[in-house]
Amino acid sequence: MTINELREARNKAWQGAKAFVESKRDKDGLLSAEDAAAYADMEKKIKDYSAEIERMEQMEALENELSKPVNTPIVAKPMTADGKEKPKTGRASDEYREGMLKALRSNFKQVSNILQEGVDADGGYLVPEEYDSRLIDVLTEENIMRSLGHIITTSGEHKINIAATKPAAAWIEEGGALTFGDATFSQVLLDAHKLHVAIKVTEELLYDNAFGLENYIITEFGKALANAEEDAFLNGDGSGKPTGLFAATGGGTVAGTLSTAIKSDDMLDLVYALKRPYRKNASFIMNDKTLAQLRKLKDNNGAYIWQPSYQAGEPDKVLGYAVHTSAYAPENAIAFGDYSYYNIGDRGTRSFKQLNELFAGNGMIGYVAKERVDGKLILPEAVQILKLKND
């Protein structure tokens, strides 16, 4: 097992031990002798995990120390004897990329030995590094939350510490005693939820070298993953998927709920419900149908509060703040806030896998792409939600 796998195993064992103790306490808060012995075994296993992790960390540190250069490091690109640039290796190599394409076109009946370098733990093969980068590019382009949120690459459960209270200043008399406040902290955990997408390709297209299989797979997988992600990043309830901005629990702070049709003053109230520090980088997220309503609103001077963008690539604005629209944003709510406080955790690398015999009867070949991702708003006050009247 790797260090990260051992850490995950230790964490699960510890969570299980704590749950065991809480479930076995009697009315006096004590454990029976049998339960105490069972807990002791759990505690010993946790300590054994810790000892093994410490040993592996020491080995890794020693390995890193022994691997340090003894001379001036070489910063130039590696070259062969004839002065040519050395070819890339591993999943970055041309051979791995070509091997993946060959495997895809043959329904994974022709699998090169080089693909063994990227075998996924759950089956399938990790995508080449170039594919993964281009998939991320597609996700970013198609997914507004990936462009607005803060993306973290994780190798295990990621803990984000948040100051729950802040120290306060106080006036004291000369020579008076100092007073100290207790600073408290809370944690938000980014886990990893599995997201799959499958596509079908006819056998004729698959074996036709003129068909741009590589670009088709990257584009179709990227769009499908992006759509599923954006829906979850906006509406997910945290159960088997990320927690969305508009989630009732774990989402943004509800600034107000309207009982009548939206007015321009309601948008002003939403803007100023957000604390001033967050307003510096704030913007709106809403459904296109909601924006259609806002475009008709005027301020007290008779001017439309919606300001169209006259520069390519720049978003439209409402009350001076950028507006982002998504087909997945709810029609009965508007978000306004600094979305850099929405953290997206990408776990590991995306992978491809064939669907054996699933569509063999109709001359189709299936492929599935998999990723693990989570998303959470770590500061609910950084995003304010205005609930609209339901039609």
Coordinates of C-alpha atoms in Angstrom, one line a residue, residues 2-189:
T2 CA 1.1 3.6 -0.6
I3 CA 1.4 6.2 2.1
N4 CA -1.8 7.9 1.0
E5 CA -3.7 4.6 1.0
L6 CA -2.4 3.8 4.5
R7 CA -3.5 7.3 5.7
E8 CA -6.9 6.7 4.3
A9 CA -7.1 3.3 5.9
R10 CA -6.0 4.8 9.3
N11 CA -8.5 7.6 9.0
K12 CA -11.3 5.1 8.3
A13 CA -10.2 2.9 11.2
W14 CA -10.2 5.9 13.5
Q15 CA -13.6 7.1 12.4
G16 CA -14.9 3.5 12.9
A17 CA -13.3 3.3 16.4
K18 CA -14.9 6.6 17.5
A19 CA -18.3 5.5 16.2
F20 CA -17.9 2.2 18.0
V21 CA -17.2 3.9 21.3
E22 CA -20.1 6.3 21.0
S23 CA -22.5 3.5 20.2
K24 CA -21.4 1.2 23.0
R25 CA -21.3 3.7 26.0
D26 CA -23.8 2.8 28.7
K27 CA -26.0 5.3 30.6
D28 CA -22.9 6.2 32.7
G29 CA -20.8 6.9 29.6
L30 CA -18.7 3.8 30.2
L31 CA -17.8 0.7 28.1
S32 CA -18.2 -2.9 29.1
A33 CA -15.0 -5.0 29.5
E34 CA -15.8 -6.8 26.3
D35 CA -16.3 -3.5 24.4
A36 CA -13.2 -2.0 25.9
A37 CA -11.2 -4.9 24.7
A38 CA -12.6 -4.6 21.2
Y39 CA -11.8 -0.9 21.2
A40 CA -8.2 -1.7 22.4
D41 CA -7.8 -3.9 19.3
M42 CA -9.0 -1.1 17.1
E43 CA -6.7 1.4 18.8
K44 CA -3.7 -1.0 18.3
K45 CA -4.5 -1.3 14.6
I46 CA -4.6 2.5 14.3
K47 CA -1.2 2.7 16.1
D48 CA 0.2 0.0 13.8
Y49 CA -1.0 2.1 10.8
S50 CA 0.8 5.1 12.3
A51 CA 4.0 3.2 12.8
E52 CA 4.0 1.9 9.2
I53 CA 3.2 5.4 7.8
E54 CA 6.1 6.8 9.9
R55 CA 8.4 4.1 8.6
M56 CA 7.5 4.7 5.0
E57 CA 7.8 8.5 5.4
Q58 CA 11.3 7.9 6.8
M59 CA 12.1 5.7 3.9
E60 CA 10.8 8.3 1.4
A61 CA 12.8 11.0 3.1
L62 CA 16.0 8.9 3.0
E63 CA 15.3 8.1 -0.7
N64 CA 14.9 11.8 -1.5
E65 CA 18.1 12.6 0.4
L66 CA 20.0 9.9 -1.5
S67 CA 18.5 11.1 -4.8
K68 CA 19.8 14.7 -4.4
P69 CA 22.4 15.7 -7.0
V70 CA 26.0 15.8 -5.8
N71 CA 26.9 18.3 -8.6
T72 CA 25.4 21.3 -10.3
P73 CA 21.9 20.2 -11.4
I74 CA 21.2 19.9 -15.2
V75 CA 18.5 22.4 -16.1
A76 CA 18.6 21.9 -19.9
K77 CA 16.3 19.5 -21.7
P78 CA 17.8 16.0 -21.8
M79 CA 19.5 15.3 -25.1
T80 CA 20.8 12.2 -26.8
A81 CA 24.4 11.7 -27.9
D82 CA 23.6 13.2 -31.3
G83 CA 22.1 16.4 -29.7
K84 CA 18.5 15.5 -30.3
E85 CA 15.9 16.0 -27.5
K86 CA 15.2 12.8 -25.6
P87 CA 11.7 11.4 -26.1
K88 CA 9.1 11.7 -23.3
T89 CA 8.5 8.6 -21.2
G90 CA 5.6 7.1 -19.3
R91 CA 2.1 8.4 -19.9
A92 CA 3.6 11.5 -21.5
S93 CA 5.3 9.6 -24.3
D94 CA 4.1 9.4 -27.9
E95 CA 4.2 5.6 -27.6
Y96 CA 1.6 5.6 -24.7
R97 CA -0.6 8.0 -26.6
E98 CA -0.5 5.9 -29.8
G99 CA -1.0 2.7 -27.7
M100 CA -4.1 4.2 -26.2
L101 CA -5.5 5.1 -29.7
K102 CA -4.7 1.6 -31.0
A103 CA -6.5 0.1 -28.0
L104 CA -9.5 2.3 -28.4
R105 CA -9.8 1.5 -32.1
S106 CA -9.5 -2.3 -31.5
N107 CA -12.0 -2.3 -28.5
F108 CA -9.0 -3.0 -26.3
K109 CA -8.2 -6.3 -28.1
Q110 CA -4.8 -4.9 -29.1
V111 CA -3.3 -3.6 -25.8
S112 CA 0.4 -2.6 -26.0
N113 CA 2.6 -3.5 -23.1
I114 CA 3.3 0.2 -22.6
L115 CA -0.3 0.8 -21.4
Q116 CA 0.6 -1.3 -18.3
E117 CA 2.3 1.9 -17.0
G118 CA -1.1 3.4 -16.6
V119 CA -3.4 0.7 -15.2
D120 CA -6.2 2.2 -13.1
A121 CA -6.9 0.5 -9.7
D122 CA -10.6 0.1 -10.6
G123 CA -9.9 -1.3 -14.1
G124 CA -9.2 0.5 -17.3
Y125 CA -6.3 2.6 -18.3
L126 CA -5.3 6.1 -17.2
V127 CA -5.6 8.6 -20.0
P128 CA -2.3 9.9 -21.5
E129 CA -1.1 13.1 -19.9
E130 CA -1.9 15.1 -23.0
Y131 CA -5.4 13.8 -23.0
D132 CA -5.9 14.6 -19.4
S133 CA -4.7 18.2 -19.9
R134 CA -7.0 18.6 -22.9
L135 CA -10.0 17.1 -21.0
I136 CA -9.4 19.6 -18.3
D137 CA -9.3 22.4 -20.9
V138 CA -12.7 21.2 -22.2
L139 CA -14.1 21.0 -18.7
T140 CA -12.9 24.6 -17.9
E141 CA -14.4 25.9 -21.2
E142 CA -17.7 24.2 -20.8
N143 CA -18.1 24.6 -17.0
I144 CA -18.5 28.1 -15.5
M145 CA -17.8 26.8 -11.9
R146 CA -14.4 25.5 -12.9
S147 CA -13.5 28.9 -14.2
L148 CA -14.9 30.7 -11.1
G149 CA -14.1 28.3 -8.3
H150 CA -10.8 27.3 -6.7
I151 CA -9.4 23.9 -8.0
I152 CA -7.3 21.6 -5.8
T153 CA -5.6 18.4 -6.9
T154 CA -5.9 15.9 -4.0
S155 CA -4.5 12.5 -3.3
G156 CA -6.8 11.7 -0.4
E157 CA -9.4 13.3 1.8
H158 CA -8.5 17.0 1.9
K159 CA -9.1 19.0 5.1
I160 CA -9.6 22.8 4.8
N161 CA -9.2 24.7 8.1
I162 CA -11.5 27.7 8.6
A163 CA -11.3 30.3 11.4
A164 CA -14.7 30.2 13.1
T165 CA -14.0 33.1 15.4
K166 CA -11.6 36.1 15.1
P167 CA -9.8 37.9 17.9
A168 CA -11.3 41.3 19.0
A169 CA -9.4 44.4 20.2
A170 CA -10.4 46.0 23.5
W171 CA -9.4 49.2 25.3
I172 CA -7.6 48.9 28.6
E173 CA -6.4 51.2 31.2
E174 CA -2.6 51.9 31.5
G175 CA -1.2 48.9 33.3
G176 CA -4.4 47.1 33.1
A177 CA -4.6 43.3 32.6
L178 CA -4.8 41.9 29.1
T179 CA -7.8 39.8 28.1
F180 CA -7.6 36.9 25.6
G181 CA -10.3 35.5 23.4
D182 CA -10.5 31.9 22.4
A183 CA -9.9 31.4 18.7
T184 CA -11.9 28.4 17.3
F185 CA -11.5 26.6 14.0
S186 CA -13.7 24.4 11.9
Q187 CA -12.9 22.1 9.1
V188 CA -14.4 21.4 5.7
L189 CA -13.5 18.0 4.1

